Coordinates of C-alpha atoms in Angstrom, one line a residue:
Chain A
M125 CA -28.2 -19.6 -16.0
D126 CA -28.4 -21.0 -12.5
I127 CA -25.7 -19.3 -10.5
K128 CA -24.2 -21.3 -7.7
F129 CA -21.0 -21.6 -5.8
S130 CA -19.1 -24.9 -6.3
E131 CA -19.1 -27.3 -3.4
D132 CA -15.5 -26.3 -2.6
N133 CA -16.3 -22.6 -2.6
L134 CA -19.3 -23.1 -0.4
K135 CA -17.2 -24.9 2.1
K136 CA -14.5 -22.2 1.9
L137 CA -17.2 -19.5 2.5
E138 CA -18.5 -21.3 5.6
A139 CA -15.0 -21.4 7.0
I140 CA -14.4 -17.7 6.2
K141 CA -17.6 -16.7 8.0
E142 CA -16.1 -18.2 11.1
H143 CA -13.3 -15.6 11.0
Y144 CA -15.7 -12.7 11.7
P145 CA -18.2 -12.0 14.5
V146 CA -20.9 -11.1 11.8
S147 CA -21.4 -12.8 8.5
S148 CA -21.7 -9.5 6.6
A149 CA -17.9 -9.1 7.0
A150 CA -17.4 -12.1 4.8
L151 CA -18.6 -10.1 1.8
M152 CA -15.2 -9.2 0.4
P153 CA -13.8 -12.7 0.7
A154 CA -17.1 -14.0 -0.9
L155 CA -16.7 -11.6 -3.8
W156 CA -13.1 -12.8 -4.3
L157 CA -14.5 -16.3 -4.5
V158 CA -17.1 -15.2 -7.1
Q159 CA -14.4 -13.6 -9.2
K160 CA -12.2 -16.7 -9.0
Q161 CA -15.0 -19.0 -10.0
F162 CA -16.9 -16.9 -12.6
G163 CA -14.1 -14.6 -13.8
W164 CA -16.1 -11.5 -13.0
I165 CA -19.0 -10.3 -10.7
S166 CA -22.3 -10.1 -12.5
E167 CA -25.5 -8.5 -11.0
D168 CA -26.9 -12.1 -10.8
T169 CA -24.0 -13.3 -8.7
M170 CA -24.4 -10.2 -6.5
K171 CA -28.0 -11.3 -5.9
Y172 CA -26.9 -14.8 -5.1
I173 CA -24.3 -13.5 -2.5
S174 CA -27.0 -11.2 -1.2
K175 CA -29.2 -14.2 -0.3
L176 CA -26.2 -16.2 1.0
L177 CA -24.9 -13.5 3.4
D178 CA -28.2 -11.6 4.0
I179 CA -26.9 -8.3 2.7
P180 CA -28.9 -6.0 0.4
S181 CA -27.7 -6.5 -3.2
E182 CA -27.6 -2.7 -3.6
Q183 CA -25.0 -2.6 -0.9
I184 CA -23.0 -5.3 -2.6
Y185 CA -23.1 -3.3 -5.8
G186 CA -21.7 -0.3 -4.0
V187 CA -18.8 -2.4 -2.6
V188 CA -18.0 -4.0 -6.0
K189 CA -17.9 -0.6 -7.6
F190 CA -15.7 0.9 -4.9
Y191 CA -12.8 -1.6 -5.3
T192 CA -10.7 -1.4 -8.5
M193 CA -9.8 -5.1 -8.5
L194 CA -13.4 -6.4 -8.3
N195 CA -14.6 -6.6 -11.9
S196 CA -18.2 -5.8 -12.7
V197 CA -17.6 -6.4 -16.4
P198 CA -16.0 -9.5 -17.9
K199 CA -12.2 -9.4 -18.6
G200 CA -10.0 -11.3 -21.0
K201 CA -8.5 -14.6 -20.1
F202 CA -5.3 -12.8 -19.2
H203 CA -5.6 -9.4 -17.5
L204 CA -2.5 -7.4 -18.1
E205 CA -2.2 -4.6 -15.6
V206 CA 0.7 -2.3 -16.3
C207 CA 1.8 -0.1 -13.4
T208 CA 2.6 3.5 -14.7
N209 CA 3.0 5.1 -11.3
I210 CA 6.0 7.2 -10.6
S211 CA 8.8 4.6 -9.8
C212 CA 7.7 2.6 -12.9
M213 CA 7.3 5.7 -15.0
L214 CA 10.8 6.8 -14.3
R215 CA 12.0 3.4 -15.6
G216 CA 10.0 3.4 -18.8
S217 CA 6.6 1.9 -18.0
Y218 CA 4.8 4.2 -20.5
D219 CA 7.0 2.7 -23.3
I220 CA 6.0 -0.7 -22.0
L221 CA 2.3 0.2 -22.0
K222 CA 2.6 1.6 -25.5
Y223 CA 4.5 -1.4 -26.7
I224 CA 1.9 -3.9 -25.4
S225 CA -0.9 -1.7 -26.7
E226 CA 0.6 -1.7 -30.2
K227 CA 1.4 -5.4 -30.1
L228 CA -2.1 -6.5 -29.1
N229 CA -3.7 -3.6 -31.0
I230 CA -5.9 -2.5 -28.0
S231 CA -5.8 0.5 -25.8
S232 CA -5.8 0.6 -22.0
G233 CA -9.2 -0.7 -20.8
E234 CA -9.9 -2.8 -23.9
T235 CA -10.0 -6.5 -24.6
T236 CA -8.7 -8.3 -27.7
P237 CA -11.5 -9.6 -30.0
D238 CA -10.5 -13.2 -29.2
G239 CA -11.0 -12.6 -25.5
M240 CA -7.5 -13.5 -24.6
F241 CA -6.1 -10.3 -23.3
T242 CA -7.4 -7.3 -21.4
L243 CA -4.9 -4.3 -21.0
N244 CA -5.1 -1.8 -18.2
E245 CA -3.0 1.0 -16.9
V246 CA -3.0 0.7 -13.1
E247 CA -1.7 2.4 -10.0
C248 CA 1.4 1.4 -7.9
L249 CA 1.7 -2.4 -7.6
G250 CA 4.3 -2.1 -4.8
S251 CA 6.9 -3.4 -7.2
C252 CA 9.0 -0.2 -7.3
G253 CA 12.3 -2.0 -6.6
T254 CA 11.8 -4.2 -9.7
A255 CA 10.2 -1.6 -11.9
P256 CA 8.7 -1.5 -14.5
A257 CA 6.2 -4.1 -13.4
M258 CA 2.9 -5.5 -14.4
Q259 CA 0.4 -8.0 -13.1
V260 CA -0.9 -10.9 -15.2
N261 CA -4.0 -12.2 -13.3
D262 CA -2.6 -13.1 -9.9
H263 CA 1.0 -13.1 -11.0
Y264 CA 3.7 -10.3 -11.0
E265 CA 6.0 -9.8 -14.0
E266 CA 8.9 -7.5 -13.0
N267 CA 11.9 -5.7 -14.5
L268 CA 10.1 -5.6 -17.8
N269 CA 11.6 -4.8 -21.2
K270 CA 10.3 -5.3 -24.7
E271 CA 12.0 -8.7 -25.2
K272 CA 10.5 -9.9 -21.9
I273 CA 7.0 -8.7 -23.0
D274 CA 7.4 -10.6 -26.3
K275 CA 8.2 -13.8 -24.4
I276 CA 5.4 -13.3 -21.9
I277 CA 2.7 -12.7 -24.5
E278 CA 4.0 -15.5 -26.7
S279 CA 3.8 -18.0 -23.8
L280 CA 0.4 -16.8 -22.6
S281 CA -1.0 -17.1 -26.1
M282 CA -0.3 -20.8 -26.0
K283 CA -1.7 -21.4 -22.6
T284 CA -4.9 -23.4 -22.2
D285 CA -5.4 -22.8 -18.5
K286 CA -5.6 -19.4 -16.8
N287 CA -2.4 -19.6 -14.7
P288 CA 0.2 -17.3 -16.1
Chain B
M1011 CA 24.9 -3.1 12.3
E1012 CA 23.0 -6.4 12.1
P1013 CA 19.6 -6.2 10.6
L1014 CA 16.7 -6.8 13.0
I1015 CA 14.2 -8.0 10.4
L1016 CA 15.6 -8.8 7.0
K1017 CA 18.3 -11.1 8.5
N1018 CA 20.8 -12.8 6.2
I1019 CA 20.0 -16.4 7.2
P1020 CA 19.0 -18.8 4.4
D1021 CA 15.4 -20.1 4.6
Y1022 CA 14.6 -17.9 7.5
H1023 CA 11.0 -17.8 6.4
K1024 CA 10.6 -21.5 7.3
L1025 CA 9.4 -22.2 10.8
D1026 CA 12.0 -24.8 11.7
V1027 CA 14.9 -22.4 10.7
Y1028 CA 13.2 -19.6 12.6
L1029 CA 12.9 -21.7 15.7
K1030 CA 16.5 -23.0 15.4
N1031 CA 17.7 -19.3 15.4
G1032 CA 15.8 -18.4 18.6
G1033 CA 12.4 -17.7 17.1
Y1034 CA 9.4 -17.5 19.3
E1035 CA 11.7 -17.0 22.4
A1036 CA 10.4 -13.5 22.8
L1037 CA 6.8 -14.8 22.8
N1038 CA 7.8 -17.4 25.4
K1039 CA 9.4 -14.6 27.5
A1040 CA 6.3 -12.4 27.1
L1041 CA 3.8 -15.1 28.0
F1042 CA 5.6 -16.6 31.0
K1043 CA 7.9 -13.9 32.4
M1044 CA 6.1 -10.6 31.8
K1045 CA 2.8 -9.0 32.8
T1046 CA 0.9 -7.3 30.0
D1047 CA 1.6 -3.8 31.5
E1048 CA 5.3 -4.6 31.5
I1049 CA 5.2 -5.4 27.8
I1050 CA 3.5 -2.1 27.0
E1051 CA 6.0 -0.3 29.2
E1052 CA 8.9 -2.0 27.4
V1053 CA 7.6 -1.0 24.0
K1054 CA 7.2 2.6 25.4
K1055 CA 10.7 2.5 26.6
S1056 CA 12.0 1.4 23.2
G1057 CA 10.8 4.6 21.6
L1058 CA 9.4 2.6 18.7
R1059 CA 7.4 4.8 16.4
G1060 CA 4.9 3.5 13.8
R1061 CA 6.3 2.6 10.4
G1062 CA 3.2 3.3 8.4
G1063 CA 4.0 7.0 7.9
A1064 CA 2.6 8.9 10.9
C1065 CA 5.4 8.0 13.3
F1066 CA 3.1 7.7 16.3
P1067 CA 4.7 6.1 19.4
T1068 CA 3.6 2.5 19.4
G1069 CA 3.7 1.9 23.1
L1070 CA 1.5 5.0 23.7
K1071 CA -1.0 3.7 21.1
W1072 CA -1.2 0.4 22.8
S1073 CA -1.8 2.0 26.2
F1074 CA -5.0 3.6 24.8
M1075 CA -6.6 0.2 24.8
P1076 CA -9.0 -0.4 27.7
K1077 CA -7.5 -2.6 30.5
K1078 CA -10.9 -4.3 30.9
S1079 CA -13.5 -4.5 28.2
D1080 CA -16.9 -6.1 28.0
K1081 CA -16.5 -6.2 24.2
P1082 CA -13.9 -8.2 22.3
C1083 CA -10.8 -6.3 21.3
Y1084 CA -9.2 -6.4 17.9
L1085 CA -5.8 -5.9 16.3
C1086 CA -5.5 -4.9 12.6
C1087 CA -2.1 -5.3 11.0
N1088 CA -1.9 -2.9 8.1
G1089 CA -0.2 -4.5 5.1
D1090 CA -2.2 -2.4 2.5
E1091 CA 1.2 -0.9 1.4
A1092 CA -0.2 1.1 -1.5
E1093 CA 1.8 4.3 -1.1
P1094 CA 3.7 4.7 -4.4
G1095 CA 7.4 4.0 -3.8
T1096 CA 6.7 1.6 -0.9
F1097 CA 7.5 -2.1 -1.1
K1098 CA 8.8 -3.1 2.3
D1099 CA 6.1 -5.1 3.9
R1100 CA 6.1 -7.7 1.1
Q1101 CA 9.8 -8.4 2.0
I1102 CA 8.6 -9.2 5.6
F1103 CA 5.9 -11.6 4.3
E1104 CA 8.4 -13.2 2.0
F1105 CA 11.6 -13.4 4.1
N1106 CA 10.6 -13.2 7.7
P1107 CA 6.9 -13.9 8.2
H1108 CA 7.3 -15.6 11.6
Q1109 CA 8.9 -12.6 13.2
F1110 CA 5.8 -10.7 12.2
I1111 CA 3.5 -13.4 13.5
E1112 CA 5.4 -13.5 16.8
G1113 CA 5.1 -9.7 17.1
T1114 CA 1.4 -10.0 16.4
L1115 CA 1.0 -12.6 19.1
I1116 CA 2.9 -10.5 21.7
A1117 CA 0.8 -7.4 20.8
C1118 CA -2.4 -9.5 21.2
Y1119 CA -1.3 -10.8 24.6
A1120 CA -0.3 -7.3 25.7
M1121 CA -3.7 -5.8 24.8
N1122 CA -5.8 -8.8 25.7
I1123 CA -6.9 -9.4 22.1
K1124 CA -8.3 -12.7 20.8
T1125 CA -8.5 -11.9 17.1
A1126 CA -6.0 -10.2 14.8
Y1127 CA -6.7 -9.4 11.1
V1128 CA -3.9 -8.9 8.7
Y1129 CA -5.1 -6.6 5.9
I1130 CA -3.0 -7.2 2.8
R1131 CA -3.6 -5.5 -0.5
G1132 CA -5.4 -7.6 -3.2
E1133 CA -2.5 -7.3 -5.7
Y1134 CA -0.2 -9.1 -3.2
H1135 CA -1.7 -12.5 -4.0
K1136 CA 1.6 -14.3 -3.8
W1137 CA 2.5 -12.7 -0.5
Q1138 CA -0.9 -13.5 1.0
E1139 CA -0.2 -17.1 0.2
L1140 CA 3.3 -16.9 1.7
L1141 CA 2.0 -15.5 4.9
Q1142 CA -0.9 -18.0 5.0
T1143 CA 1.6 -20.9 4.7
A1144 CA 3.6 -19.4 7.6
I1145 CA 0.4 -19.0 9.7
N1146 CA -0.7 -22.6 8.9
D1147 CA 2.7 -23.9 10.0
A1148 CA 2.5 -21.9 13.3
Y1149 CA -1.1 -23.2 13.9
E1150 CA 0.2 -26.7 13.5
Q1151 CA 2.9 -26.1 16.1
K1152 CA 0.3 -24.6 18.5
L1153 CA 2.0 -21.2 18.3
I1154 CA -1.3 -19.7 17.2
G1155 CA -4.8 -20.8 18.3
K1156 CA -5.9 -22.1 21.6
N1157 CA -3.6 -22.2 24.7
I1158 CA -0.5 -20.9 22.9
L1159 CA 2.7 -22.6 24.2
G1160 CA 0.6 -24.3 26.9
S1161 CA -0.5 -21.0 28.5
N1162 CA -4.1 -19.9 29.0
F1163 CA -3.7 -17.2 26.2
S1164 CA -5.5 -17.9 22.9
T1165 CA -5.6 -15.9 19.8
D1166 CA -6.4 -16.3 16.1
I1167 CA -4.8 -14.6 13.1
F1168 CA -6.7 -14.1 9.9
I1169 CA -5.7 -12.6 6.6
H1170 CA -8.2 -10.2 5.0
S1171 CA -7.5 -9.3 1.4
G1172 CA -8.0 -5.8 0.0
A1173 CA -9.1 -5.3 -3.5
G1174 CA -7.2 -2.4 -5.0
A1175 CA -8.1 0.7 -3.0
Y1176 CA -5.3 2.9 -1.7
I1177 CA -7.5 4.6 0.8
C1178 CA -7.9 1.3 2.7
G1179 CA -4.4 1.9 4.1
E1180 CA -6.0 4.6 6.1
E1181 CA -6.8 3.0 9.5
S1182 CA -10.5 3.8 9.7
A1183 CA -11.1 3.0 6.0
L1184 CA -9.3 -0.3 6.6
M1185 CA -11.7 -1.2 9.4
N1186 CA -14.7 -0.4 7.2
S1187 CA -13.1 -2.6 4.5
I1188 CA -12.8 -5.5 7.0
E1189 CA -16.4 -5.0 7.9
G1190 CA -17.3 -5.6 4.3
K1191 CA -18.1 -2.0 3.4
R1192 CA -16.8 0.6 1.0
G1193 CA -13.5 1.8 2.2
Y1194 CA -14.6 5.2 3.5
P1195 CA -12.5 6.8 6.3
R1196 CA -14.5 7.5 9.5
V1197 CA -14.8 10.8 11.4
R1198 CA -12.7 10.8 14.6
P1199 CA -13.3 11.0 17.5
P1200 CA -14.3 8.4 18.5
F1201 CA -10.8 6.9 18.0
P1202 CA -10.3 3.2 17.2
A1203 CA -9.1 2.3 20.7
A1204 CA -12.6 3.2 21.9
F1205 CA -14.8 2.5 18.8
G1206 CA -13.1 0.5 16.1
L1207 CA -14.0 -2.7 14.3
W1208 CA -17.8 -3.3 14.9
G1209 CA -17.6 -0.6 17.6
C1210 CA -15.1 -2.6 19.7
P1211 CA -11.7 -1.4 21.0
T1212 CA -9.2 -1.8 18.1
T1213 CA -5.5 -1.1 17.5
I1214 CA -4.1 -0.7 14.0
N1215 CA -0.3 -1.2 13.5
N1216 CA 1.8 -1.3 10.4
I1217 CA 3.4 -4.7 9.5
E1218 CA 6.9 -3.4 9.9
T1219 CA 6.0 -1.9 13.3
I1220 CA 4.9 -5.3 14.6
A1221 CA 7.9 -7.1 13.2
N1222 CA 10.0 -4.8 15.5
I1223 CA 8.3 -6.1 18.6
P1224 CA 10.1 -9.5 19.1
P1225 CA 13.6 -8.0 19.3
I1226 CA 12.3 -5.3 21.7
I1227 CA 10.9 -8.0 24.0
E1228 CA 13.9 -10.2 23.7
H1229 CA 16.6 -7.5 24.3
G1230 CA 14.7 -4.9 26.1
G1231 CA 13.3 -1.4 25.3
E1232 CA 16.5 0.3 26.4
W1233 CA 18.7 -1.7 24.1
Y1234 CA 16.4 -0.9 21.2
S1235 CA 16.3 2.8 22.0
G1236 CA 20.0 2.9 21.5
I1237 CA 19.8 2.0 17.8
G1238 CA 19.9 4.9 15.4
E1239 CA 18.6 8.3 16.2
P1240 CA 17.4 8.7 19.9
K1241 CA 14.1 10.4 18.9
H1242 CA 13.3 7.9 16.2
P1243 CA 15.2 4.7 17.2
G1244 CA 15.5 1.4 15.5
T1245 CA 16.1 0.3 11.9
L1246 CA 14.0 1.2 8.9
L1247 CA 13.3 -0.8 5.8
F1248 CA 14.3 1.8 3.2
G1249 CA 12.8 1.0 -0.1
I1250 CA 14.7 2.9 -2.8
S1251 CA 13.5 3.2 -6.4
G1252 CA 13.6 5.4 -9.5
H1253 CA 16.8 6.5 -11.1
V1254 CA 19.3 4.4 -9.1
N1255 CA 21.5 1.5 -10.2
K1256 CA 20.5 -1.0 -7.5
P1257 CA 16.9 -0.3 -6.4
G1258 CA 15.6 -2.4 -3.5
V1259 CA 14.9 -2.6 0.2
Y1260 CA 17.8 -1.9 2.6
E1261 CA 17.4 -2.3 6.3
L1262 CA 19.5 0.4 8.0
P1263 CA 19.4 2.3 11.3
T1264 CA 17.5 5.5 11.4
G1265 CA 19.7 8.5 10.9
T1266 CA 21.6 6.9 8.0
L1267 CA 22.7 9.6 5.5
L1268 CA 20.5 9.8 2.5
T1269 CA 23.6 10.1 0.3
D1270 CA 24.9 6.8 1.8
I1271 CA 21.6 5.1 0.9
I1272 CA 21.7 6.4 -2.6
Y1273 CA 25.4 6.0 -3.4
K1274 CA 26.7 3.3 -1.0
Y1275 CA 23.7 0.9 -1.0
A1276 CA 21.7 1.7 -4.1
G1277 CA 24.8 1.9 -6.3
G1278 CA 24.4 5.6 -7.2
V1279 CA 22.3 7.4 -9.8
T1280 CA 21.8 5.8 -13.1
N1281 CA 24.2 6.9 -15.9
N1282 CA 26.1 8.8 -13.2
K1283 CA 23.7 11.8 -13.6
K1284 CA 23.0 14.5 -11.1
I1285 CA 20.1 14.3 -8.7
K1286 CA 17.2 16.7 -9.4
M1287 CA 14.6 15.6 -6.9
V1288 CA 14.2 13.0 -4.2
I1289 CA 10.9 12.0 -2.5
P1290 CA 11.9 10.7 0.9
G1291 CA 9.0 8.6 2.1
G1292 CA 6.4 7.7 -0.5
S1293 CA 4.6 10.0 -3.0
S1294 CA 2.7 12.1 -0.5
M1295 CA 5.7 13.5 1.2
P1296 CA 7.1 16.9 0.3
P1297 CA 10.0 16.4 -2.1
L1298 CA 13.7 17.4 -1.6
I1299 CA 16.0 19.3 -3.9
A1300 CA 19.5 18.1 -4.6
E1301 CA 21.0 20.7 -2.1
E1302 CA 18.8 19.3 0.7
V1303 CA 19.9 15.7 0.1
V1304 CA 23.6 16.4 1.0
G1305 CA 24.2 15.7 4.7
L1306 CA 20.6 14.8 5.4
K1307 CA 20.0 12.1 8.0
M1308 CA 17.0 9.8 7.3
D1309 CA 14.8 10.0 10.4
Q1310 CA 11.6 11.8 11.2
E1311 CA 13.2 14.7 13.2
S1312 CA 15.9 15.4 10.6
L1313 CA 13.3 15.3 7.8
K1314 CA 10.9 17.6 9.7
A1315 CA 13.7 20.1 9.9
V1316 CA 13.8 20.4 6.1
G1317 CA 10.0 20.5 5.9
S1318 CA 9.4 16.9 4.9
S1319 CA 8.6 13.7 6.6
I1320 CA 10.0 10.1 6.7
G1321 CA 6.6 8.7 5.7
T1322 CA 7.0 5.0 4.7
A1323 CA 10.7 5.4 4.0
G1324 CA 10.1 4.7 0.3
I1325 CA 12.7 6.9 -1.4
I1326 CA 12.2 7.8 -5.0
V1327 CA 15.2 9.3 -6.8
M1328 CA 14.9 11.4 -9.9
N1329 CA 17.9 12.5 -12.0
E1330 CA 18.5 15.7 -13.9
D1331 CA 16.6 14.4 -16.9
A1332 CA 13.3 13.9 -15.0
D1333 CA 10.4 16.0 -16.1
I1334 CA 9.1 17.4 -12.8
V1335 CA 5.8 18.6 -14.4
K1336 CA 5.1 15.0 -15.6
V1337 CA 6.1 13.6 -12.2
L1338 CA 3.7 15.8 -10.4
L1339 CA 1.0 15.2 -13.0
R1340 CA 1.4 11.4 -12.5
I1341 CA 1.3 11.7 -8.7
T1342 CA -1.9 13.9 -8.9
Q1343 CA -3.5 11.4 -11.4
F1344 CA -2.9 8.7 -8.7
Y1345 CA -4.7 10.7 -6.0
Y1346 CA -7.5 11.6 -8.4
H1347 CA -8.1 7.9 -9.0
E1348 CA -7.8 6.9 -5.3
S1349 CA -9.8 9.7 -3.7
C1350 CA -12.8 7.9 -2.0
G1351 CA -15.1 10.8 -2.8
Q1352 CA -16.6 11.5 0.6
C1353 CA -15.2 15.0 1.1
T1354 CA -15.9 17.6 -1.6
P1355 CA -12.6 19.5 -1.4
C1356 CA -10.6 16.3 -2.0
R1357 CA -13.0 14.7 -4.6
E1358 CA -13.3 17.9 -6.7
G1359 CA -9.9 19.4 -5.9
C1360 CA -8.0 16.3 -7.2
G1361 CA -9.8 16.5 -10.5
W1362 CA -9.2 20.2 -10.9
M1363 CA -5.6 20.0 -10.1
L1364 CA -5.2 17.1 -12.5
K1365 CA -6.9 19.1 -15.4
I1366 CA -4.7 22.1 -14.7
L1367 CA -1.5 20.1 -14.6
R1368 CA -2.5 18.3 -17.8
R1369 CA -2.9 21.6 -19.6
I1370 CA 0.4 22.9 -18.3
D1371 CA 2.1 19.8 -19.4
E1372 CA 0.5 20.0 -22.9
G1373 CA 1.8 23.6 -23.2
S1374 CA -1.5 25.3 -22.9
G1375 CA -1.2 26.4 -19.3
R1376 CA -2.2 29.9 -18.2
K1377 CA -0.1 32.2 -16.1
E1378 CA -2.5 32.2 -13.2
D1379 CA -2.5 28.4 -13.1
L1380 CA 0.4 28.1 -10.7
D1381 CA -1.3 30.2 -8.0
L1382 CA -4.6 28.4 -8.7
L1383 CA -2.9 25.0 -8.0
V1384 CA -1.6 26.2 -4.7
D1385 CA -5.0 27.7 -3.8
I1386 CA -6.8 24.5 -4.5
A1387 CA -4.2 22.5 -2.6
N1388 CA -4.6 24.8 0.4
N1389 CA -8.3 24.4 0.3
I1390 CA -8.0 20.6 0.4
E1391 CA -5.3 20.4 3.1
G1392 CA -6.9 20.1 6.6
N1393 CA -10.4 20.2 5.3
T1394 CA -11.1 16.5 4.9
I1395 CA -12.1 13.6 7.1
C1396 CA -8.8 11.8 6.8
A1397 CA -5.1 12.6 6.0
F1398 CA -5.6 11.7 2.3
G1399 CA -6.3 15.4 1.8
D1400 CA -2.9 16.4 3.1
A1401 CA -1.3 13.6 1.1
V1402 CA -2.6 15.1 -2.1
A1403 CA -2.0 18.7 -1.2
W1404 CA 1.6 18.4 0.0
P1405 CA 3.3 17.1 -3.2
V1406 CA 1.5 19.8 -5.2
K1407 CA 2.3 22.6 -2.9
Y1408 CA 5.9 21.8 -2.2
T1409 CA 6.9 20.6 -5.7
L1410 CA 5.6 23.9 -7.0
K1411 CA 7.5 25.8 -4.3
K1412 CA 10.8 24.0 -4.9
F1413 CA 10.6 23.6 -8.7
I1414 CA 8.6 26.6 -9.8
S1415 CA 10.9 27.3 -12.8
E1416 CA 10.1 23.9 -14.2
F1417 CA 6.5 24.8 -14.4
Q1418 CA 7.0 28.3 -15.6
K1419 CA 9.1 27.0 -18.5
K1420 CA 6.1 25.1 -19.7
I1421 CA 3.7 28.0 -19.5
V1422 CA 4.4 30.1 -22.6
I1423 CA 2.3 33.2 -22.6
T1424 CA 1.2 34.1 -26.1
K1425 CA -1.3 36.8 -27.0
P1426 CA -4.0 35.0 -28.9
E1427 CA -4.0 36.0 -32.5
L1428 CA -7.5 36.5 -33.9
L1429 CA -8.2 35.8 -37.5
P1430 CA -10.0 38.6 -39.3
Q1431 CA -13.3 36.7 -39.6
N1432 CA -13.1 35.9 -35.9
I1433 CA -12.8 39.6 -35.1
V1434 CA -15.9 40.3 -37.1
H1435 CA -17.6 37.4 -35.5
S1436 CA -16.7 38.6 -32.0
L1437 CA -18.0 42.1 -32.8
R1438 CA -21.5 40.8 -33.7

């Protein structure tokens, strides 16, 4: 498959490069654009970015692997990331994680066979005042309880686009 | 007292409302009525200390920047906000972004900086967008960009998104991350004011620190130094979470009683239970026992006196039902996941401590495990490139010190019973 940025993303990348004195600093924003367009960051896209920004692809691989949010494997359409760090834990986040896990019949780190949901236990989301919380793609769901989870999963199951 | 940052004015995040309420007046004053040295002097006089956790005097930090530099100078605004229990900077992005922008511009003017990067954690997608909207509005009104307010001062503000690495809240790792590298902390010296972003002079300040600058310039450093505790003046955005009825962010003067924050503002402990443990400033700070909470003022000096630290002022309250072993296990699991892996004591030590805590929690702990945990923590603390090592060692050391019986309870020493065939087997 021919990997290429959309016209829109190419324009965005050119504008981002202007933010920095050296183009290599545009790597992380470029990887975010990749993830937005392709859903994840494959080795082929890393090679594409390598040519675009003149950075060795090995170095790009190192950067992708360092950051938790940059996905080097494909994820489901909706990525459910449940915070289980201390403030959320004190307010029952492990019950929430277990509940979602049983409801979707997947463990943390797995994707449902239909490719709809990926479940992950994650570190503090900075949502301690509205705990327990989880992230669904770019969106935060806070003050979770089982009824709320039911509603969220039900409405996500019916979505045709990726916006939660 | 009136809040300085989270003001109770509807739609204060909008530029027109902010301008109507005296917004960008401080910038006007700084640009046209003050010399750059006077601004730094005013910030020094205010006694403002960094809000990111280290409490370093902001004015002093600014004075480290070179007066004249052949290289460009940079400002990094640290909104990585990944310390568990901390959720204050997102309130600024959401409810008062322009005061932060105004503070950034004043800081840039004072230190002769032409580019500021706002580093915001990747998870905060919504808050990045909120700040970007505010930045765009300010660009349109010529408050950012070329010849700000008609002066000959120009500066740009860019948002740089993180991607889920706690360590990037560490200032030198943050700079590497902006440069497009793995977020590895750097060995210091050289310090950022001499060798920062791309080897150029750089200052890194927390978002909340910068949001405090406009009121200081508007009312003067002396006025600010009179708020709260003299040695740690101003207001703090206290984020309180865990077992309380009304968790949230409350802006209060430094020196406010911890019991007032818990009972008066956060509505008391859930189900009216007793307090067992309180973490005063994010998960890396040494915890407090219930007896220490009574009468304790929340400022750096008062917390130092009880062997802890104000950190990010993210308070986590745990009631009598909390399982302290599980709490420490979860904190250690966090540090194990977030250790960048550069320094051996931290990379290996986090894993060892996690394994030991896990077996204690599962009931198969050994009696020598508690000493072993302290020994490992002592070998991490102070032996790493950055302060992450201390951040992982402190909770382990001090939770064990203050709650040792909780751990001892879980270690049941039983003499292993050998089945007859095993005895024979072991004799062979």
